Amino acid sequence: MIVLGIETSCDECSAAVVRDGHVIMSNVIATQIELHKPYQGVVPELASRLHTEWIQQVVEAAIRQAGITKEDLDAVAVTSRPGLLGSLLVGVSFAKCYATALGIPFIGIDHIRAHLYASQIENPLEYPYLGVLVSGGHTVICRVDGYDDISVLGTTIDDAIGEAFDKVAKFYDLGFPGGVVIDRLSQSGNPTAFLFPGPSLDGEEHRYDMSYSGLKTAVINQRMQFLQEGAADTPENIAASFQRQAVGILMKRVRLALKDTGLTRVSAGGGVAANSLLRKELKDLEKGGYTVTFPSLKLCTDNGAMVAGLGYRYLSDGISSDTHLGASARVSAFKKS
Ligand code: KG4
Ligand code: ZN
């Protein structure tokens, strides 16, 4: 089965063609980063306008690069939630029309589930496993019993981890997108130059929860102090110290959840899963006997391949969407573990 996957939930305009859920025939990602750079963040109105202008060419390029014609497609999968509403609407409207014109099924895909599924395309992992979703909008630790059977153990109670990377970078004028820049600067910084605080979340109900706003504020306040004192440390040391704590907050909960649940497999996904320190620390879990997978770098950040891959799973189980399906900015309900 050949599935076209379309992803326009934020600032990447992407389309991919995937055969049988695991053979990536093409994965075109037209990034809007340069166009949002002057604003040091994604401007929703600009993002949706660019998707409108680009989507047709991106889809055509994906089909061309896959070496097929649109008549070879068996289905169209598209991210329908959560994300920027205007951007999602562009992809959903396009996918519905395209599938209807071709007379093939169409399926709306949840972006969070797609990120959690991404590593399964390249490195299939047996269920159940501990899922770690870390992106610009979400930070979730969950138990994954199937591609659509996900129970949330913990989430951030405020900022997402990627959002903290982006805001720290913005405040220090390090560049955009923040996660990539901080990761790069950290390579030559001292991670113990500053001991930034981690959250103290009381109560059993917060056992696996995280918080990033305190860390973000502490790193930002450090800059205010530099400005007042007329002193400064290197951006490399700030970046490395922040990154160490940001990853530390997450890894502490990951280790706790693994110990409590007895799960022996872990898989990460989302843009922050591209972070070199996080990848190293997750990989280090293998020394304790755990099996660890994460997507290749291209499948960590937003892409159409993960959408097509997950779409294939639903379609194989006879599940598709009807053309009344709309887009939604909201996160759909997950089971609470
Ligand atoms: O998954 P994604 O492309 O979009 C969302 O669904 O949010 O994730 C984007 C996020 C941004 O916050 C970006 O700064 C972060 O992923 N990111 C990274 C790295 N590469 C991207 N964060 C840390 N280290 C990286 N290497
Ligand atoms: Zn994403």
Coordinates of C-alpha atoms and ligand atoms in Angstrom, one line a residue:
M1 CA 0.0 0.0 0.0
I2 CA 1.4 3.4 -1.0
V3 CA 0.4 6.3 1.3
L4 CA 1.0 10.0 0.8
G5 CA 1.6 11.8 4.1
I6 CA 1.1 15.5 4.5
E7 CA 2.3 17.6 7.5
T8 CA 1.6 21.3 7.9
S9 CA 0.9 21.6 11.6
C10 CA 3.5 24.3 12.2
D11 CA 6.3 25.8 10.0
E12 CA 7.4 22.8 8.0
C13 CA 5.5 22.1 4.8
S14 CA 6.1 18.4 4.2
A15 CA 4.9 15.6 2.0
A16 CA 6.2 12.0 1.9
V17 CA 5.4 8.8 0.0
V18 CA 5.8 5.7 2.1
R19 CA 5.2 2.1 1.0
D20 CA 3.8 -0.5 3.4
G21 CA 4.4 1.8 6.3
H22 CA 8.2 1.5 6.4
V23 CA 9.7 2.1 3.0
I24 CA 10.3 5.9 2.7
M25 CA 10.1 6.5 -1.1
S26 CA 10.4 10.3 -0.6
N27 CA 10.2 12.8 2.2
V28 CA 10.1 16.4 1.1
I29 CA 10.4 19.0 3.8
A30 CA 10.1 22.6 2.8
T31 CA 11.1 24.6 5.8
Q32 CA 9.9 28.1 6.5
I33 CA 12.7 28.7 9.1
E34 CA 14.4 31.5 7.1
L35 CA 11.2 33.4 6.7
H36 CA 10.3 33.3 10.4
K37 CA 13.9 34.1 11.5
P38 CA 13.4 37.9 11.6
Y39 CA 10.7 37.4 14.2
Q40 CA 12.7 34.7 16.2
G41 CA 9.6 32.6 16.4
V42 CA 6.9 31.1 14.1
V43 CA 4.3 33.7 13.1
P44 CA 1.1 31.7 12.6
E45 CA -0.5 33.9 9.9
L46 CA 2.7 33.8 7.9
A47 CA 3.0 30.0 8.3
S48 CA -0.5 29.3 7.0
R49 CA 0.0 31.7 4.1
L50 CA 3.2 30.0 3.0
H51 CA 1.7 26.5 3.3
T52 CA -1.1 27.7 1.0
E53 CA 1.5 28.8 -1.5
W54 CA 3.8 25.8 -1.2
I55 CA 1.6 22.7 -0.6
Q56 CA 0.9 21.8 -4.2
Q57 CA 4.5 21.9 -5.2
V58 CA 5.7 20.0 -2.2
V59 CA 3.2 17.2 -2.8
E60 CA 4.1 17.1 -6.5
A61 CA 7.8 16.9 -5.6
A62 CA 7.2 14.1 -3.1
I63 CA 5.3 12.1 -5.8
R64 CA 8.0 12.8 -8.4
Q65 CA 10.9 11.9 -6.1
A66 CA 9.1 8.6 -5.2
G67 CA 9.1 7.8 -8.9
I68 CA 5.4 7.2 -9.0
T69 CA 2.3 9.0 -10.4
K70 CA -0.5 10.2 -8.2
E71 CA -2.7 7.3 -9.6
D72 CA -0.4 4.9 -7.8
L73 CA -1.4 6.2 -4.4
D74 CA -3.7 4.1 -2.2
A75 CA -4.5 6.7 0.4
V76 CA -3.7 10.2 1.8
A77 CA -2.8 10.7 5.4
V78 CA -2.6 14.2 6.9
T79 CA -1.9 15.8 10.3
S80 CA -5.3 17.1 11.5
R81 CA -4.4 18.0 15.1
P82 CA -2.9 19.5 17.3
G83 CA -1.0 22.5 15.9
L84 CA -1.5 26.0 14.5
L85 CA -5.1 26.0 13.3
G86 CA -4.6 27.9 10.0
S87 CA -1.6 25.8 9.1
L88 CA -3.4 22.5 9.8
L89 CA -6.4 23.7 7.8
V90 CA -4.3 24.1 4.7
G91 CA -3.0 20.5 4.9
V92 CA -6.4 19.0 5.8
S93 CA -8.3 20.8 3.0
F94 CA -5.7 19.9 0.5
A95 CA -5.6 16.2 1.5
K96 CA -9.3 15.9 1.5
C97 CA -9.6 17.3 -2.0
Y98 CA -6.7 15.3 -3.3
A99 CA -8.0 12.0 -1.9
T100 CA -11.6 12.7 -3.1
A101 CA -10.4 13.6 -6.6
L102 CA -8.4 10.4 -6.8
G103 CA -11.2 8.3 -5.2
I104 CA -9.0 7.0 -2.4
P105 CA -9.3 7.0 1.4
F106 CA -8.2 9.9 3.5
I107 CA -7.1 9.8 7.1
G108 CA -6.6 12.5 9.7
I109 CA -3.5 11.9 11.9
D110 CA -2.7 13.1 15.4
H111 CA 0.6 14.9 15.4
I112 CA 1.7 13.6 18.9
R113 CA 1.0 10.0 18.0
A114 CA 2.8 10.5 14.7
H115 CA 6.0 11.7 16.5
L116 CA 5.8 8.8 18.9
Y117 CA 5.4 6.5 15.9
A118 CA 8.3 8.0 13.8
S119 CA 11.0 5.7 15.1
Q120 CA 8.9 2.6 14.3
I121 CA 9.3 3.3 10.6
E122 CA 13.1 2.8 10.7
N123 CA 13.6 0.7 13.9
P124 CA 10.5 -1.3 14.7
L125 CA 10.2 -1.8 18.5
E126 CA 8.0 -4.4 20.1
Y127 CA 5.2 -3.0 22.3
P128 CA 4.8 -2.1 25.1
Y129 CA 7.5 0.5 25.5
L130 CA 8.0 3.8 27.3
G131 CA 7.3 6.7 24.9
V132 CA 9.1 10.0 25.3
L133 CA 7.7 12.8 23.2
V134 CA 9.7 16.0 23.3
S135 CA 8.9 18.8 20.9
G136 CA 8.3 22.5 20.7
G137 CA 4.7 22.1 21.8
H138 CA 4.7 18.9 24.0
T139 CA 6.6 17.0 26.6
V140 CA 5.0 13.7 27.4
I141 CA 6.2 10.5 29.0
C142 CA 3.8 7.6 28.3
R143 CA 3.2 3.9 28.1
V144 CA 2.8 2.8 24.5
D145 CA 0.9 -0.5 24.1
G146 CA 0.1 0.0 20.4
Y147 CA 0.3 2.6 17.7
D148 CA -3.0 4.1 19.0
D149 CA -2.9 2.7 22.6
I150 CA -1.1 5.4 24.6
S151 CA -1.4 6.1 28.3
V152 CA 0.1 9.3 29.6
L153 CA 2.2 9.0 32.7
G154 CA 3.5 12.5 32.9
T155 CA 3.6 15.8 31.1
T156 CA 5.1 19.2 31.5
I157 CA 2.9 21.3 33.7
D158 CA 3.9 24.5 31.9
D159 CA 6.4 25.1 29.0
A160 CA 7.3 22.3 26.6
I161 CA 11.0 21.4 26.6
G162 CA 11.5 22.7 23.0
E163 CA 9.7 25.9 23.9
A164 CA 12.3 26.4 26.8
F165 CA 15.2 25.9 24.3
D166 CA 13.6 28.3 21.9
K167 CA 12.8 31.0 24.5
V168 CA 16.3 30.9 26.2
A169 CA 17.9 31.2 22.7
K170 CA 15.6 34.1 21.8
F171 CA 16.4 36.0 25.1
Y172 CA 20.1 35.6 24.6
D173 CA 19.9 36.4 20.9
L174 CA 21.5 33.1 20.0
G175 CA 19.5 32.5 16.9
F176 CA 16.5 30.5 15.7
P177 CA 15.4 27.8 16.0
G178 CA 16.8 27.7 19.5
G179 CA 17.1 24.0 20.1
V180 CA 19.6 23.5 17.2
V181 CA 21.7 26.5 18.2
I182 CA 21.8 25.6 21.9
D183 CA 22.8 22.0 21.0
R184 CA 25.6 23.3 18.8
L185 CA 26.9 25.9 21.3
S186 CA 26.8 23.3 24.1
Q187 CA 29.4 21.2 22.3
S188 CA 32.1 23.6 23.3
G189 CA 30.6 24.9 26.6
N190 CA 31.0 23.8 30.2
P191 CA 27.8 22.2 31.4
T192 CA 28.6 22.8 35.1
A193 CA 29.4 26.5 34.7
F194 CA 26.0 27.4 36.1
L195 CA 23.9 25.2 38.3
F196 CA 20.4 26.2 37.1
P197 CA 17.5 24.8 39.3
G198 CA 15.2 21.9 38.4
P199 CA 11.5 21.8 39.5
S200 CA 10.3 20.4 42.8
L201 CA 6.8 19.1 42.0
D202 CA 5.2 17.7 45.2
G203 CA 2.6 15.0 45.3
E204 CA 2.2 11.5 43.9
E205 CA 0.0 12.9 41.1
H206 CA 3.1 14.7 39.8
R207 CA 5.4 11.8 40.1
Y208 CA 6.4 11.8 36.3
D209 CA 5.4 15.4 35.6
M210 CA 7.9 18.1 34.5
S211 CA 8.2 21.8 34.6
Y212 CA 10.4 24.0 32.4
S213 CA 9.2 27.6 33.2
G214 CA 11.4 27.8 36.4
L215 CA 14.5 26.7 34.5
K216 CA 13.7 29.1 31.6
T217 CA 13.2 32.0 34.0
A218 CA 16.4 31.2 35.9
V219 CA 18.5 31.2 32.7
I220 CA 16.8 34.4 31.6
N221 CA 17.4 36.1 35.0
Q222 CA 21.0 35.2 34.7
R223 CA 21.3 37.4 31.7
M224 CA 19.6 40.3 33.6
Q225 CA 22.2 39.8 36.3
F226 CA 25.0 40.0 33.6
L227 CA 23.5 43.2 32.3
Q228 CA 23.3 44.8 35.7
E229 CA 26.9 43.7 36.6
G230 CA 28.3 44.6 33.3
A231 CA 29.7 41.1 33.1
A232 CA 28.9 38.1 31.0
D233 CA 29.8 34.5 30.5
T234 CA 30.2 32.8 27.1
P235 CA 27.0 31.7 25.3
E236 CA 28.6 28.3 25.1
N237 CA 28.6 27.9 28.9
I238 CA 25.1 29.2 29.3
A239 CA 23.8 26.9 26.6
A240 CA 25.6 23.8 28.0
S241 CA 24.5 24.5 31.5
F242 CA 20.9 25.0 30.4
Q243 CA 20.9 22.0 28.2
R244 CA 22.3 19.8 30.9
Q245 CA 19.5 20.7 33.3
A246 CA 16.7 20.6 30.6
V247 CA 17.7 17.1 29.7
G248 CA 18.3 16.2 33.3
I249 CA 14.7 17.1 34.3
L250 CA 13.4 14.8 31.6
M251 CA 15.8 11.9 32.2
K252 CA 15.1 11.8 35.9
R253 CA 11.4 11.1 35.1
V254 CA 12.2 8.7 32.4
R255 CA 14.4 6.6 34.7
L256 CA 11.7 6.7 37.4
A257 CA 9.0 5.7 35.0
L258 CA 11.1 2.8 33.7
K259 CA 11.8 1.6 37.3
D260 CA 8.1 1.8 38.4
T261 CA 6.5 0.3 35.2
G262 CA 9.1 -2.4 34.7
L263 CA 9.1 -1.5 30.9
T264 CA 12.4 -2.6 29.3
R265 CA 12.0 -0.7 26.0
V266 CA 12.1 3.1 25.4
S267 CA 11.5 5.1 22.3
A268 CA 11.7 8.9 21.8
G269 CA 10.3 11.2 19.2
G270 CA 9.8 14.9 18.4
G271 CA 12.1 17.7 17.5
V272 CA 14.0 17.7 20.8
A273 CA 14.8 14.0 20.3
A274 CA 17.4 15.3 17.8
N275 CA 19.3 16.8 20.8
S276 CA 22.7 15.2 21.0
L277 CA 22.9 15.1 24.8
L278 CA 19.4 13.6 25.1
R279 CA 20.3 11.0 22.5
K280 CA 23.4 10.1 24.4
E281 CA 21.7 9.9 27.8
L282 CA 18.9 7.7 26.3
K283 CA 21.4 5.5 24.6
D284 CA 23.3 5.1 27.9
L285 CA 20.2 3.4 29.3
E286 CA 21.2 0.4 27.1
K287 CA 24.0 -0.2 29.7
G288 CA 21.3 -1.0 32.1
G289 CA 19.8 -3.6 29.8
Y290 CA 17.1 -1.4 28.2
T291 CA 16.4 -1.3 24.5
V292 CA 16.4 2.2 23.2
T293 CA 15.3 3.6 19.8
F294 CA 14.8 7.1 18.4
P295 CA 14.2 8.4 14.8
S296 CA 17.0 9.5 12.5
L297 CA 17.4 13.3 12.7
K298 CA 15.2 13.9 9.7
L299 CA 12.3 12.1 11.3
C300 CA 12.6 13.8 14.7
T301 CA 11.4 17.2 13.5
D302 CA 8.1 17.6 11.6
N303 CA 7.9 15.5 8.5
G304 CA 5.4 13.8 6.2
A305 CA 6.9 10.3 6.5
M306 CA 5.8 9.8 10.1
V307 CA 2.3 10.8 9.0
A308 CA 2.2 8.4 6.1
G309 CA 3.7 5.6 8.3
L310 CA 1.1 6.0 11.0
G311 CA -1.6 6.4 8.4
Y312 CA -0.7 3.0 6.9
R313 CA -1.3 1.4 10.3
Y314 CA -4.8 2.8 10.7
L315 CA -5.6 1.9 7.1
S316 CA -4.3 -1.6 7.5
D317 CA -6.8 -1.9 10.4
G318 CA -9.6 -0.6 8.1
I319 CA -9.8 2.8 9.8
S320 CA -10.1 6.0 7.7
S321 CA -11.7 9.4 8.2
D322 CA -14.7 10.9 6.5
T323 CA -14.6 14.1 4.6
H324 CA -16.3 16.0 7.5
L325 CA -13.1 15.7 9.5
G326 CA -11.8 19.2 10.3
A327 CA -8.6 20.5 11.8
S328 CA -8.2 21.1 15.6
A329 CA -5.6 23.1 17.5
R330 CA -6.2 21.0 20.6
V331 CA -4.6 17.9 21.9
S332 CA -7.0 14.9 21.6
A333 CA -7.7 12.9 24.7
F334 CA -5.2 10.3 25.9
K335 CA -5.7 7.7 28.6
K336 CA -4.3 8.8 31.9
S337 CA -2.3 6.0 33.4
Ligands
KG4_1 O1 8.7 18.3 16.5 P1 9.0 19.7 16.1 O2 9.6 19.9 14.7 O3 7.7 20.6 16.1 C1 6.7 20.5 17.1 O4 5.9 19.6 17.0 O5 6.9 21.3 18.1 O6 9.9 20.3 17.2 C2 10.5 21.6 17.1 C3 11.3 21.8 18.4 C4 11.8 23.2 18.5 O7 11.5 23.7 19.8 C5 13.3 23.1 18.3 O8 14.0 24.1 19.0 C6 13.5 21.7 18.9 O9 12.4 21.0 18.4 N1 14.8 21.1 18.4 C7 15.8 20.8 19.2 C8 16.8 20.3 18.4 N2 16.4 20.3 17.1 C9 15.1 20.8 17.1 N3 15.9 21.0 20.6 C10 17.1 20.6 21.1 N4 18.1 20.1 20.4 C11 18.0 19.9 19.1 N5 19.1 19.5 18.4
ZN2 ZN 6.1 18.2 15.8

